[in-house]
Each structure stands twice: as structure tokens, then as C-alpha cells.
Amino acid sequence: MRPRLVWNVFRGFWARQHVVPGRRHLSCSNLPLEELFARGGPLRTFLERQVGSEAQLQVRRPELVAVAKLLSDKEQELQETQHLLHDENEDLRKLAENEITSCEKEIAQLKHQIILLLVPSEETDKNDLILEVTAGVGGQEAMLFTSEIFDMYQQYAAFKRWHFETLEYFPSEIGGLRHASASIGGSEAYKHMKFEGGVHRVQRVPKTEKQGRIHTSTMTVAILPQPSEVNLVINPKDLRIDTKRASGAGGQHVNTTDSAVRVVHLPTGIVSECQQERSQLKNKEMAMKKLRAKLYSLQLEKETSKRYNARKIQIGTKGRSEKIRTYNFPQDRVTDHRINKSLHDLETFMQGEYLLDELVQSLKDYANYESLVEIISKKV
């Protein structure tokens, strides 16, 4: 099957599932997958080749072959059980109904397992990350919104039981936020957060607006995976480290000692600064953590740009210019434009718990399907 046809099949059933706003949870386990898994369909053909080609089992994932066989057996069982729905015995018909419900649930779970087995994990999925937020268009209102988004992610980290450490915090005069960064670490933190990078737009009436007019403001989120010592090695000779006094509204502790640290990576010109702490040593550690994340992201961009350029959902390693999400307060709605999914109850969403996690899961599901379509297109 040609790649374009495979993609059209995929896009069709996904679009039908994501045009209705609301709190409905959409995950791989309850998405209708009939079109991809249909007999003669692209995914079914691919799976049948995996199961039927005994000579190639050594180079296939044993788990995939096993689950594909289980799926085939369970579907056969479902088909046989459905014939009992027409039996004259009422008790047997009720028993068949219960068995069919159980079979359908198991089939959905097996399809979910197949998708997870087919889609390879990214090298960075288990990494920690650096979160950066920056106010965009909209003056003080943009800075207030930036502060709210930063707080939302801090609460989301607590909800996921991740570690959250503020690295930079540059507040505005009226309680907003010009720029901030934080280190987030925990179970699959980057895997969950990697699609949050991009431009976030807010539409609402600012508190300072006397005419009641709705204003539009923006802020940018960047998500940078933190590399391990093995992933990235920095030559100390490539660094220039400067110290200075922390000053202005940026530092939480403005002082008279040379505690602020500025690190320059000479080959690339990338700069990382920190004046958050009183300790120069601590600030240097934080600045190096940010620098390593920036260099690693630059490395990943070069490696993955060709692979991801064709995808609708991009990884947010840089503060990309695409508008990914709109927070519409008059309509009490947040919309992610990449998957055309809307959720209501903005107050709850901004608390960074279940609703944000639902949207994050939907983005992960969509990204998995994009990867799946690529795999099938190449192999069928």
C-alpha cells in the first residue's frame, strides 16, 4: 500500500475522533482502530507477515509475534461467540453477551500493546528536562500569562511526582514573569513533556482593561532534554566562565558578591547564565546544566530534523514559532491546534492535574500513530 494511502486511512479515523471538545479521555486503548486493523488493511497485512514468516522470527520482536497471534486467536473466539447470540437458549445468549464484552475489551488491549511494540522509544524518552518559559507579544498581560503557565507546569510536576527545581526567575513589576527556567526530573518526564514546546496563546480581558475588550497575548515554551554524561561530553577548553554580581529583578537573591555565573560554549557561541542562588558554585552548576541541555538539543535537532519535519506534532526542543495551543477564557476552553482537541474548564486545566494530563496523553497517542504510519508505509 502506498504511503499516501496509508496516511489517508490513518488521518480519516483520527480526525473523526478528535473534533468533539469535552472531557472525554482519548487514549490508544479506547480509540476505534478498525480501519488500520481491518482484514486486508495495511497494519493487518504487516502483522500477518510478521507471524507467518518463520524464517525471520530471529530478527523480529518476539513480543510482537506473540501478541499478534493472541489477537488473531481472540478475534476468532469473538467471531465464534457471536454466533451464539442467535441460540434459542436464553441463558446461553446472556452468557455469550458477557463473553463478547470481555473479548472486545481484551482485543482493544492487545491492539494497544501492538502499537506500543511497533513504535520505537525515543533515545530521550527517559531523560529529565529543562523547561524554559518566555513572555511574548502582549506586554504585562503576556508576562502574567507566562507566570501562570510556569506555575501550571510546576503543579503538573507535583501531580506526576517529579522533582522541580527553579533555575532562573525574572519577574515583572506587577507580578508577571519575563523569563524563567526549571529542571524537571522523574519517571519519563521528557516523554510526557516533549510536545509542550511552542507558542501558547491566551485570549481574555486583562484586569487592567477598563473597556472590557478581549486581548490576545502569547508566550513561548521550550522543552530541552537533559543529557547523561554518556550522551554528551564537553571539553573544558571549549568553555569560558565569567562571574559577576547578581543584579536587577532577575535574581531571587540580589547581593554584593560575584555569585552570578555566565558560561559561554566557544565553538557554538551558546550562552548560559544563572544568578538564582547566593552560592557561585550552585549557580555554576545550574548554568552548566542548562548549557548541556542546549547543546544536547542542538545535537538532537540535527539528528532528527529530517525524521520529524513531515510530522504534524513537533518535539519542542526549541522555542518554536508555531502556535500550538489557545487558552480562550471567555469561552472557558483550551484548544490544541495540532490535534484539533478542545477541553473545557480552564480553571481546572490551569491547575496542572487531570485535564492537562489528558491533553498530554492525547498528544502522545497522536505522535504514536504518526510513527506507526511511517513504519507501515516503509514495510508494507
mmCIF file of C-alpha atoms in Angstrom:
data_model
loop_
_atom_site.group_PDB
_atom_site.id
_atom_site.type_symbol
_atom_site.label_atom_id
_atom_site.label_comp_id
_atom_site.label_asym_id
_atom_site.label_seq_id
_atom_site.Cartn_x
_atom_site.Cartn_y
_atom_site.Cartn_z
ATOM 1 C CA MET A 1 0.000 0.000 0.000
ATOM 2 C CA ARG A 2 1.358 3.397 -0.955
ATOM 3 C CA PRO A 3 2.441 5.753 1.873
ATOM 4 C CA ARG A 4 -0.121 8.420 0.910
ATOM 5 C CA LEU A 5 -2.975 5.911 1.040
ATOM 6 C CA VAL A 6 -1.797 4.608 4.413
ATOM 7 C CA TRP A 7 -1.720 8.154 5.731
ATOM 8 C CA ASN A 8 -5.215 8.938 4.406
ATOM 9 C CA VAL A 9 -6.621 5.894 6.202
ATOM 10 C CA PHE A 10 -4.963 6.981 9.419
ATOM 11 C CA ARG A 11 -5.912 10.636 9.127
ATOM 12 C CA GLY A 12 -9.531 9.783 8.430
ATOM 13 C CA PHE A 13 -10.240 7.789 11.560
ATOM 14 C CA TRP A 14 -8.155 10.113 13.777
ATOM 15 C CA ALA A 15 -9.984 13.238 12.585
ATOM 16 C CA ARG A 16 -13.359 11.661 13.331
ATOM 17 C CA GLN A 17 -12.289 11.046 16.918
ATOM 18 C CA HIS A 18 -10.881 14.490 17.746
ATOM 19 C CA VAL A 19 -13.392 17.066 16.576
ATOM 20 C CA VAL A 20 -15.622 16.909 19.632
ATOM 21 C CA PRO A 21 -14.471 19.036 22.592
ATOM 22 C CA GLY A 22 -15.006 17.975 26.160
ATOM 23 C CA ARG A 23 -13.527 15.946 28.966
ATOM 24 C CA ARG A 24 -13.620 12.642 27.193
ATOM 25 C CA HIS A 25 -10.345 10.764 27.629
ATOM 26 C CA LEU A 26 -8.863 9.567 24.356
ATOM 27 C CA SER A 27 -6.073 7.020 24.594
ATOM 28 C CA CYS A 28 -4.802 4.201 22.419
ATOM 29 C CA SER A 29 -6.778 1.703 24.469
ATOM 30 C CA ASN A 30 -10.196 3.119 23.543
ATOM 31 C CA LEU A 31 -9.655 4.618 20.085
ATOM 32 C CA PRO A 32 -11.518 2.656 17.394
ATOM 33 C CA LEU A 33 -8.754 1.072 15.325
ATOM 34 C CA GLU A 34 -10.895 -0.911 12.913
ATOM 35 C CA GLU A 35 -9.562 0.795 9.812
ATOM 36 C CA LEU A 36 -5.903 0.069 10.464
ATOM 37 C CA PHE A 37 -6.556 -3.382 11.933
ATOM 38 C CA ALA A 38 -9.159 -4.384 9.317
ATOM 39 C CA ARG A 39 -8.627 -7.552 7.290
ATOM 40 C CA GLY A 40 -6.585 -6.612 4.247
ATOM 41 C CA GLY A 41 -5.677 -3.278 5.826
ATOM 42 C CA PRO A 42 -2.087 -2.011 5.996
ATOM 43 C CA LEU A 43 -1.431 -2.850 9.631
ATOM 44 C CA ARG A 44 -3.117 -6.261 9.438
ATOM 45 C CA THR A 45 -1.041 -7.172 6.380
ATOM 46 C CA PHE A 46 2.120 -6.156 8.176
ATOM 47 C CA LEU A 47 1.260 -8.227 11.259
ATOM 48 C CA GLU A 48 0.363 -11.299 9.210
ATOM 49 C CA ARG A 49 3.772 -11.157 7.581
ATOM 50 C CA GLN A 50 5.406 -10.998 10.998
ATOM 51 C CA VAL A 51 3.548 -14.072 12.242
ATOM 52 C CA GLY A 52 3.756 -16.082 9.034
ATOM 53 C CA SER A 53 7.432 -15.662 8.220
ATOM 54 C CA GLU A 54 9.079 -18.220 10.491
ATOM 55 C CA ALA A 55 12.475 -17.719 8.867
ATOM 56 C CA GLN A 56 12.551 -14.119 10.004
ATOM 57 C CA LEU A 57 11.493 -14.628 13.607
ATOM 58 C CA GLN A 58 15.042 -14.168 14.832
ATOM 59 C CA VAL A 59 15.096 -10.581 13.612
ATOM 60 C CA ARG A 60 11.546 -9.775 14.753
ATOM 61 C CA ARG A 61 10.409 -8.784 18.194
ATOM 62 C CA PRO A 62 9.215 -11.998 19.850
ATOM 63 C CA GLU A 63 6.674 -9.989 21.862
ATOM 64 C CA LEU A 64 5.107 -8.582 18.699
ATOM 65 C CA VAL A 65 4.689 -12.017 17.144
ATOM 66 C CA ALA A 66 3.193 -13.404 20.357
ATOM 67 C CA VAL A 67 0.709 -10.545 20.777
ATOM 68 C CA ALA A 68 -0.283 -10.671 17.095
ATOM 69 C CA LYS A 69 -1.090 -14.380 17.471
ATOM 70 C CA LEU A 70 -3.098 -13.677 20.622
ATOM 71 C CA LEU A 71 -5.041 -11.005 18.751
ATOM 72 C CA SER A 72 -5.839 -13.381 15.901
ATOM 73 C CA ASP A 73 -6.964 -16.102 18.322
ATOM 74 C CA LYS A 74 -9.086 -13.708 20.359
ATOM 75 C CA GLU A 75 -10.799 -12.336 17.232
ATOM 76 C CA GLN A 76 -11.575 -15.892 16.132
ATOM 77 C CA GLU A 77 -13.037 -16.561 19.573
ATOM 78 C CA LEU A 78 -15.161 -13.417 19.291
ATOM 79 C CA GLN A 79 -16.478 -14.452 15.890
ATOM 80 C CA GLU A 80 -17.456 -17.903 17.161
ATOM 81 C CA THR A 81 -19.113 -16.464 20.265
ATOM 82 C CA GLN A 82 -21.199 -14.024 18.211
ATOM 83 C CA HIS A 83 -22.965 -16.990 16.565
ATOM 84 C CA LEU A 84 -24.333 -17.942 19.994
ATOM 85 C CA LEU A 85 -26.313 -14.690 20.139
ATOM 86 C CA HIS A 86 -28.896 -16.365 17.895
ATOM 87 C CA ASP A 87 -29.188 -19.516 20.017
ATOM 88 C CA GLU A 88 -32.653 -20.471 21.281
ATOM 89 C CA ASN A 89 -31.370 -20.863 24.847
ATOM 90 C CA GLU A 90 -31.746 -17.518 26.658
ATOM 91 C CA ASP A 91 -29.126 -18.360 29.297
ATOM 92 C CA LEU A 92 -26.630 -19.222 26.582
ATOM 93 C CA ARG A 93 -27.353 -15.919 24.818
ATOM 94 C CA LYS A 94 -26.700 -13.948 28.028
ATOM 95 C CA LEU A 95 -23.503 -15.892 28.592
ATOM 96 C CA ALA A 96 -22.442 -15.074 25.025
ATOM 97 C CA GLU A 97 -23.137 -11.352 25.561
ATOM 98 C CA ASN A 98 -20.886 -11.279 28.625
ATOM 99 C CA GLU A 99 -18.189 -13.221 26.788
ATOM 100 C CA ILE A 100 -18.352 -10.836 23.818
ATOM 101 C CA THR A 101 -17.892 -7.811 26.092
ATOM 102 C CA SER A 102 -14.862 -9.464 27.670
ATOM 103 C CA CYS A 103 -13.401 -10.409 24.272
ATOM 104 C CA GLU A 104 -13.815 -6.911 22.872
ATOM 105 C CA LYS A 105 -12.028 -5.447 25.881
ATOM 106 C CA GLU A 106 -9.124 -7.884 25.510
ATOM 107 C CA ILE A 107 -8.907 -7.206 21.765
ATOM 108 C CA ALA A 108 -8.649 -3.450 22.404
ATOM 109 C CA GLN A 109 -5.872 -4.056 24.934
ATOM 110 C CA LEU A 110 -3.985 -6.308 22.503
ATOM 111 C CA LYS A 111 -4.216 -3.669 19.761
ATOM 112 C CA HIS A 112 -2.844 -1.120 22.195
ATOM 113 C CA GLN A 113 0.063 -3.451 23.024
ATOM 114 C CA ILE A 114 0.818 -3.926 19.327
ATOM 115 C CA ILE A 115 1.016 -0.185 18.769
ATOM 116 C CA LEU A 116 3.394 0.248 21.703
ATOM 117 C CA LEU A 117 5.558 -2.629 20.448
ATOM 118 C CA LEU A 118 5.702 -1.268 16.906
ATOM 119 C CA VAL A 119 6.510 2.323 17.840
ATOM 120 C CA PRO A 120 10.148 2.552 18.955
ATOM 121 C CA SER A 121 11.049 4.515 22.066
ATOM 122 C CA GLU A 122 12.965 7.730 21.538
ATOM 123 C CA GLU A 123 16.501 7.885 22.884
ATOM 124 C CA THR A 124 15.487 10.762 25.158
ATOM 125 C CA ASP A 125 12.146 9.461 26.473
ATOM 126 C CA LYS A 126 13.544 8.539 29.887
ATOM 127 C CA ASN A 127 15.571 11.747 30.246
ATOM 128 C CA ASP A 128 14.974 14.610 32.625
ATOM 129 C CA LEU A 129 14.399 18.026 31.055
ATOM 130 C CA ILE A 130 14.890 21.770 31.201
ATOM 131 C CA LEU A 131 11.712 23.856 30.949
ATOM 132 C CA GLU A 132 12.046 27.425 29.648
ATOM 133 C CA VAL A 133 9.196 29.950 29.501
ATOM 134 C CA THR A 134 9.442 33.387 27.878
ATOM 135 C CA ALA A 135 6.850 36.157 27.588
ATOM 136 C CA GLY A 136 5.936 37.057 24.014
ATOM 137 C CA VAL A 137 3.565 39.583 22.452
ATOM 138 C CA GLY A 138 1.239 41.427 24.814
ATOM 139 C CA GLY A 139 3.293 43.370 27.354
ATOM 140 C CA GLN A 140 2.342 42.902 31.003
ATOM 141 C CA GLU A 141 -0.569 40.615 30.133
ATOM 142 C CA ALA A 142 1.839 38.263 28.328
ATOM 143 C CA MET A 143 4.089 38.283 31.405
ATOM 144 C CA LEU A 144 1.167 37.456 33.705
ATOM 145 C CA PHE A 145 0.193 34.578 31.420
ATOM 146 C CA THR A 146 3.806 33.348 31.374
ATOM 147 C CA SER A 147 3.766 33.241 35.172
ATOM 148 C CA GLU A 148 0.539 31.211 35.134
ATOM 149 C CA ILE A 149 1.945 28.704 32.627
ATOM 150 C CA PHE A 150 5.138 28.298 34.668
ATOM 151 C CA ASP A 151 3.031 27.668 37.789
ATOM 152 C CA MET A 152 0.874 25.188 35.846
ATOM 153 C CA TYR A 153 3.899 23.103 34.893
ATOM 154 C CA GLN A 154 5.247 23.251 38.431
ATOM 155 C CA GLN A 155 1.918 21.882 39.674
ATOM 156 C CA TYR A 156 1.940 19.258 36.908
ATOM 157 C CA ALA A 157 5.375 18.122 38.076
ATOM 158 C CA ALA A 158 3.986 17.733 41.596
ATOM 159 C CA PHE A 159 0.970 15.850 40.192
ATOM 160 C CA LYS A 160 3.320 13.418 38.390
ATOM 161 C CA ARG A 161 5.590 13.245 41.458
ATOM 162 C CA TRP A 162 8.554 14.667 39.589
ATOM 163 C CA HIS A 163 11.326 16.819 41.022
ATOM 164 C CA PHE A 164 11.049 20.525 40.086
ATOM 165 C CA GLU A 165 13.917 22.975 40.639
ATOM 166 C CA THR A 166 13.778 26.606 39.512
ATOM 167 C CA LEU A 167 16.976 27.627 37.698
ATOM 168 C CA GLU A 168 16.053 31.180 36.650
ATOM 169 C CA TYR A 169 13.219 33.503 37.578
ATOM 170 C CA PHE A 170 12.934 37.017 36.118
ATOM 171 C CA PRO A 171 9.673 38.588 37.386
ATOM 172 C CA SER A 172 7.973 41.710 36.043
ATOM 173 C CA GLU A 173 6.907 44.701 38.079
ATOM 174 C CA ILE A 174 3.265 43.670 38.570
ATOM 175 C CA GLY A 175 3.733 40.012 39.408
ATOM 176 C CA GLY A 176 4.186 38.572 35.943
ATOM 177 C CA LEU A 177 7.176 36.728 34.544
ATOM 178 C CA ARG A 178 9.561 37.823 31.794
ATOM 179 C CA HIS A 179 11.520 34.584 31.628
ATOM 180 C CA ALA A 180 12.120 31.529 33.787
ATOM 181 C CA SER A 181 13.646 28.085 33.558
ATOM 182 C CA ALA A 182 13.444 24.958 35.676
ATOM 183 C CA SER A 183 14.935 21.486 35.860
ATOM 184 C CA ILE A 184 12.318 18.711 35.923
ATOM 185 C CA GLY A 185 13.228 15.116 36.698
ATOM 186 C CA GLY A 186 11.244 11.948 37.245
ATOM 187 C CA SER A 187 9.754 8.893 35.577
ATOM 188 C CA GLU A 188 9.567 9.539 31.803
ATOM 189 C CA ALA A 189 9.398 13.298 32.383
ATOM 190 C CA TYR A 190 10.658 14.221 28.927
ATOM 191 C CA LYS A 191 8.401 11.643 27.242
ATOM 192 C CA HIS A 192 5.364 13.399 28.725
ATOM 193 C CA MET A 193 6.545 16.988 28.256
ATOM 194 C CA LYS A 194 8.295 16.916 24.886
ATOM 195 C CA PHE A 195 5.279 18.115 22.897
ATOM 196 C CA GLU A 196 4.626 21.168 25.112
ATOM 197 C CA GLY A 197 7.197 23.310 23.291
ATOM 198 C CA GLY A 198 5.874 26.117 21.092
ATOM 199 C CA VAL A 199 3.790 29.289 21.249
ATOM 200 C CA HIS A 200 0.897 29.318 23.737
ATOM 201 C CA ARG A 201 -1.760 31.987 23.105
ATOM 202 C CA VAL A 202 -4.207 33.449 25.625
ATOM 203 C CA GLN A 203 -7.434 35.326 24.844
ATOM 204 C CA ARG A 204 -9.088 37.155 27.746
ATOM 205 C CA VAL A 205 -9.965 40.531 29.231
ATOM 206 C CA PRO A 206 -6.934 41.780 31.220
ATOM 207 C CA LYS A 207 -7.508 43.038 34.745
ATOM 208 C CA THR A 208 -6.228 46.449 33.644
ATOM 209 C CA GLU A 209 -8.689 46.671 30.718
ATOM 210 C CA LYS A 210 -11.424 49.224 31.546
ATOM 211 C CA GLN A 211 -13.421 48.843 28.316
ATOM 212 C CA GLY A 212 -13.900 45.088 28.676
ATOM 213 C CA ARG A 213 -12.096 44.311 25.428
ATOM 214 C CA ILE A 214 -10.580 40.889 24.831
ATOM 215 C CA HIS A 215 -6.809 40.967 24.327
ATOM 216 C CA THR A 216 -4.603 38.327 22.709
ATOM 217 C CA SER A 217 -1.165 37.646 24.183
ATOM 218 C CA THR A 218 1.456 34.956 23.713
ATOM 219 C CA MET A 219 4.292 33.205 25.487
ATOM 220 C CA THR A 220 6.780 30.566 24.381
ATOM 221 C CA VAL A 221 7.653 27.225 25.979
ATOM 222 C CA ALA A 222 10.858 25.320 25.209
ATOM 223 C CA ILE A 223 11.474 21.756 26.409
ATOM 224 C CA LEU A 224 15.121 20.635 26.399
ATOM 225 C CA PRO A 225 16.097 17.048 27.285
ATOM 226 C CA GLN A 226 18.904 16.776 29.820
ATOM 227 C CA PRO A 227 21.717 14.543 28.548
ATOM 228 C CA SER A 228 23.593 11.953 30.568
ATOM 229 C CA GLU A 229 27.375 12.041 30.820
ATOM 230 C CA VAL A 230 27.490 9.391 28.086
ATOM 231 C CA ASN A 231 25.173 11.304 25.717
ATOM 232 C CA LEU A 232 27.241 14.476 25.729
ATOM 233 C CA VAL A 233 30.870 15.202 26.576
ATOM 234 C CA ILE A 234 32.016 18.842 26.802
ATOM 235 C CA ASN A 235 35.694 19.732 26.532
ATOM 236 C CA PRO A 236 36.526 22.180 29.371
ATOM 237 C CA LYS A 237 38.792 24.042 26.925
ATOM 238 C CA ASP A 238 35.684 24.945 24.915
ATOM 239 C CA LEU A 239 34.191 26.918 27.822
ATOM 240 C CA ARG A 240 34.636 30.476 29.019
ATOM 241 C CA ILE A 241 33.257 31.061 32.509
ATOM 242 C CA ASP A 242 32.644 34.610 33.769
ATOM 243 C CA THR A 243 31.405 35.737 37.174
ATOM 244 C CA LYS A 244 29.606 38.941 38.111
ATOM 245 C CA ARG A 245 27.328 40.384 40.740
ATOM 246 C CA ALA A 246 23.687 39.369 40.680
ATOM 247 C CA SER A 247 21.626 42.448 39.919
ATOM 248 C CA GLY A 248 18.228 43.706 38.823
ATOM 249 C CA ALA A 249 14.887 41.956 39.095
ATOM 250 C CA GLY A 250 16.248 38.708 37.747
ATOM 251 C CA GLY A 251 17.918 37.193 40.761
ATOM 252 C CA GLN A 252 15.951 35.922 43.690
ATOM 253 C CA HIS A 253 18.895 36.943 45.888
ATOM 254 C CA VAL A 254 20.461 40.183 44.666
ATOM 255 C CA ASN A 255 23.754 40.550 46.530
ATOM 256 C CA THR A 256 27.128 42.270 46.522
ATOM 257 C CA THR A 257 29.287 39.202 45.840
ATOM 258 C CA ASP A 258 30.277 37.804 42.448
ATOM 259 C CA SER A 259 27.792 34.946 42.644
ATOM 260 C CA ALA A 260 26.255 35.225 39.159
ATOM 261 C CA VAL A 261 27.806 32.897 36.576
ATOM 262 C CA ARG A 262 27.897 33.161 32.779
ATOM 263 C CA VAL A 263 29.148 30.197 30.728
ATOM 264 C CA VAL A 264 29.945 30.517 27.013
ATOM 265 C CA HIS A 265 30.463 27.488 24.762
ATOM 266 C CA LEU A 266 33.045 28.903 22.364
ATOM 267 C CA PRO A 267 32.553 26.558 19.355
ATOM 268 C CA THR A 268 28.809 27.273 19.116
ATOM 269 C CA GLY A 269 28.502 30.630 20.881
ATOM 270 C CA ILE A 270 25.722 29.248 23.106
ATOM 271 C CA VAL A 271 25.467 31.141 26.403
ATOM 272 C CA SER A 272 24.032 30.003 29.729
ATOM 273 C CA GLU A 273 23.676 32.210 32.799
ATOM 274 C CA CYS A 274 22.447 31.781 36.353
ATOM 275 C CA GLN A 275 22.163 34.142 39.317
ATOM 276 C CA GLN A 276 19.352 32.385 41.145
ATOM 277 C CA GLU A 277 21.335 31.314 44.223
ATOM 278 C CA ARG A 278 23.684 33.049 46.665
ATOM 279 C CA SER A 279 26.337 30.415 46.033
ATOM 280 C CA GLN A 280 28.570 30.900 42.995
ATOM 281 C CA LEU A 281 29.218 27.147 42.932
ATOM 282 C CA LYS A 282 25.492 26.389 42.843
ATOM 283 C CA ASN A 283 24.906 28.963 40.102
ATOM 284 C CA LYS A 284 27.735 27.456 38.042
ATOM 285 C CA GLU A 285 26.182 24.008 38.445
ATOM 286 C CA MET A 286 22.790 25.291 37.270
ATOM 287 C CA ALA A 287 24.314 27.218 34.350
ATOM 288 C CA MET A 288 26.194 24.106 33.224
ATOM 289 C CA LYS A 289 23.014 22.033 33.468
ATOM 290 C CA LYS A 290 21.239 24.455 31.127
ATOM 291 C CA LEU A 291 24.214 24.624 28.767
ATOM 292 C CA ARG A 292 24.393 20.838 28.500
ATOM 293 C CA ALA A 293 20.674 20.694 27.710
ATOM 294 C CA LYS A 294 21.021 23.361 24.997
ATOM 295 C CA LEU A 295 23.982 21.615 23.370
ATOM 296 C CA TYR A 296 22.245 18.242 23.525
ATOM 297 C CA SER A 297 19.101 19.712 21.963
ATOM 298 C CA LEU A 298 21.196 21.186 19.159
ATOM 299 C CA GLN A 299 22.702 17.749 18.559
ATOM 300 C CA LEU A 300 19.259 16.089 18.544
ATOM 301 C CA GLU A 301 17.862 18.710 16.172
ATOM 302 C CA LYS A 302 20.474 17.800 13.581
ATOM 303 C CA GLU A 303 19.843 14.075 14.002
ATOM 304 C CA THR A 304 16.045 14.144 13.931
ATOM 305 C CA SER A 305 15.096 17.134 11.764
ATOM 306 C CA LYS A 306 14.579 15.042 8.619
ATOM 307 C CA ARG A 307 12.546 12.466 10.513
ATOM 308 C CA TYR A 308 10.228 14.951 12.231
ATOM 309 C CA ASN A 309 9.811 17.694 9.629
ATOM 310 C CA ALA A 310 6.961 15.797 7.956
ATOM 311 C CA ARG A 311 5.061 15.265 11.195
ATOM 312 C CA LYS A 312 2.230 17.414 12.441
ATOM 313 C CA ILE A 313 3.399 17.179 16.061
ATOM 314 C CA GLN A 314 6.895 18.529 16.530
ATOM 315 C CA ILE A 315 9.170 17.964 19.512
ATOM 316 C CA GLY A 316 9.611 21.222 21.389
ATOM 317 C CA THR A 317 13.370 21.236 21.833
ATOM 318 C CA LYS A 318 13.497 24.859 20.743
ATOM 319 C CA GLY A 319 11.107 27.733 21.303
ATOM 320 C CA ARG A 320 9.338 27.102 18.024
ATOM 321 C CA SER A 321 7.290 29.784 16.299
ATOM 322 C CA GLU A 322 4.221 27.611 15.684
ATOM 323 C CA LYS A 323 1.103 28.446 17.681
ATOM 324 C CA ILE A 324 0.301 25.122 19.304
ATOM 325 C CA ARG A 325 -2.417 25.970 21.831
ATOM 326 C CA THR A 326 -5.004 28.661 22.612
ATOM 327 C CA TYR A 327 -6.398 29.379 26.082
ATOM 328 C CA ASN A 328 -9.741 31.119 25.467
ATOM 329 C CA PHE A 329 -11.021 32.386 28.822
ATOM 330 C CA PRO A 330 -14.324 33.952 27.598
ATOM 331 C CA GLN A 331 -15.297 30.537 26.175
ATOM 332 C CA ASP A 332 -13.700 28.628 29.084
ATOM 333 C CA ARG A 333 -11.838 26.476 26.571
ATOM 334 C CA VAL A 334 -8.305 25.341 25.755
ATOM 335 C CA THR A 335 -7.639 24.070 22.225
ATOM 336 C CA ASP A 336 -4.585 22.244 20.945
ATOM 337 C CA HIS A 337 -4.447 23.102 17.255
ATOM 338 C CA ARG A 338 -2.193 20.194 16.267
ATOM 339 C CA ILE A 339 -4.804 17.545 17.036
ATOM 340 C CA ASN A 340 -7.918 19.755 16.957
ATOM 341 C CA LYS A 341 -8.772 18.778 20.528
ATOM 342 C CA SER A 342 -10.564 21.110 22.944
ATOM 343 C CA LEU A 343 -11.170 20.818 26.671
ATOM 344 C CA HIS A 344 -13.403 22.981 28.812
ATOM 345 C CA ASP A 345 -12.965 24.239 32.395
ATOM 346 C CA LEU A 346 -9.831 26.369 32.072
ATOM 347 C CA GLU A 347 -9.571 26.958 35.807
ATOM 348 C CA THR A 348 -9.155 23.231 36.396
ATOM 349 C CA PHE A 349 -6.838 22.847 33.403
ATOM 350 C CA MET A 350 -4.501 25.559 34.727
ATOM 351 C CA GLN A 351 -4.147 23.616 37.978
ATOM 352 C CA GLY A 352 -1.880 21.258 36.068
ATOM 353 C CA GLU A 353 -3.506 17.985 37.016
ATOM 354 C CA TYR A 354 -6.001 15.622 35.324
ATOM 355 C CA LEU A 355 -7.093 17.790 32.390
ATOM 356 C CA LEU A 356 -3.550 18.761 31.402
ATOM 357 C CA ASP A 357 -2.529 15.124 31.745
ATOM 358 C CA GLU A 358 -5.410 14.144 29.447
ATOM 359 C CA LEU A 359 -4.210 16.525 26.749
ATOM 360 C CA VAL A 360 -0.614 15.347 27.164
ATOM 361 C CA GLN A 361 -1.782 11.739 26.709
ATOM 362 C CA SER A 362 -3.739 12.630 23.560
ATOM 363 C CA LEU A 363 -0.635 14.244 22.071
ATOM 364 C CA LYS A 364 1.422 11.149 22.865
ATOM 365 C CA ASP A 365 -1.239 8.941 21.253
ATOM 366 C CA TYR A 366 -1.287 11.028 18.093
ATOM 367 C CA ALA A 367 2.513 11.012 17.895
ATOM 368 C CA ASN A 368 2.476 7.213 18.246
ATOM 369 C CA TYR A 369 0.066 6.956 15.320
ATOM 370 C CA GLU A 370 2.255 9.184 13.172
ATOM 371 C CA SER A 371 5.200 6.905 13.945
ATOM 372 C CA LEU A 372 3.087 3.824 13.242
ATOM 373 C CA VAL A 373 2.017 5.119 9.838
ATOM 374 C CA GLU A 374 5.660 5.773 8.939
ATOM 375 C CA ILE A 375 6.632 2.225 9.917
ATOM 376 C CA ILE A 376 3.789 0.618 7.961
ATOM 377 C CA SER A 377 4.408 2.810 4.903
ATOM 378 C CA LYS A 378 8.008 1.613 4.719
ATOM 379 C CA LYS A 379 7.338 -2.079 5.292
ATOM 380 C CA VAL A 380 4.035 -2.898 3.607
#
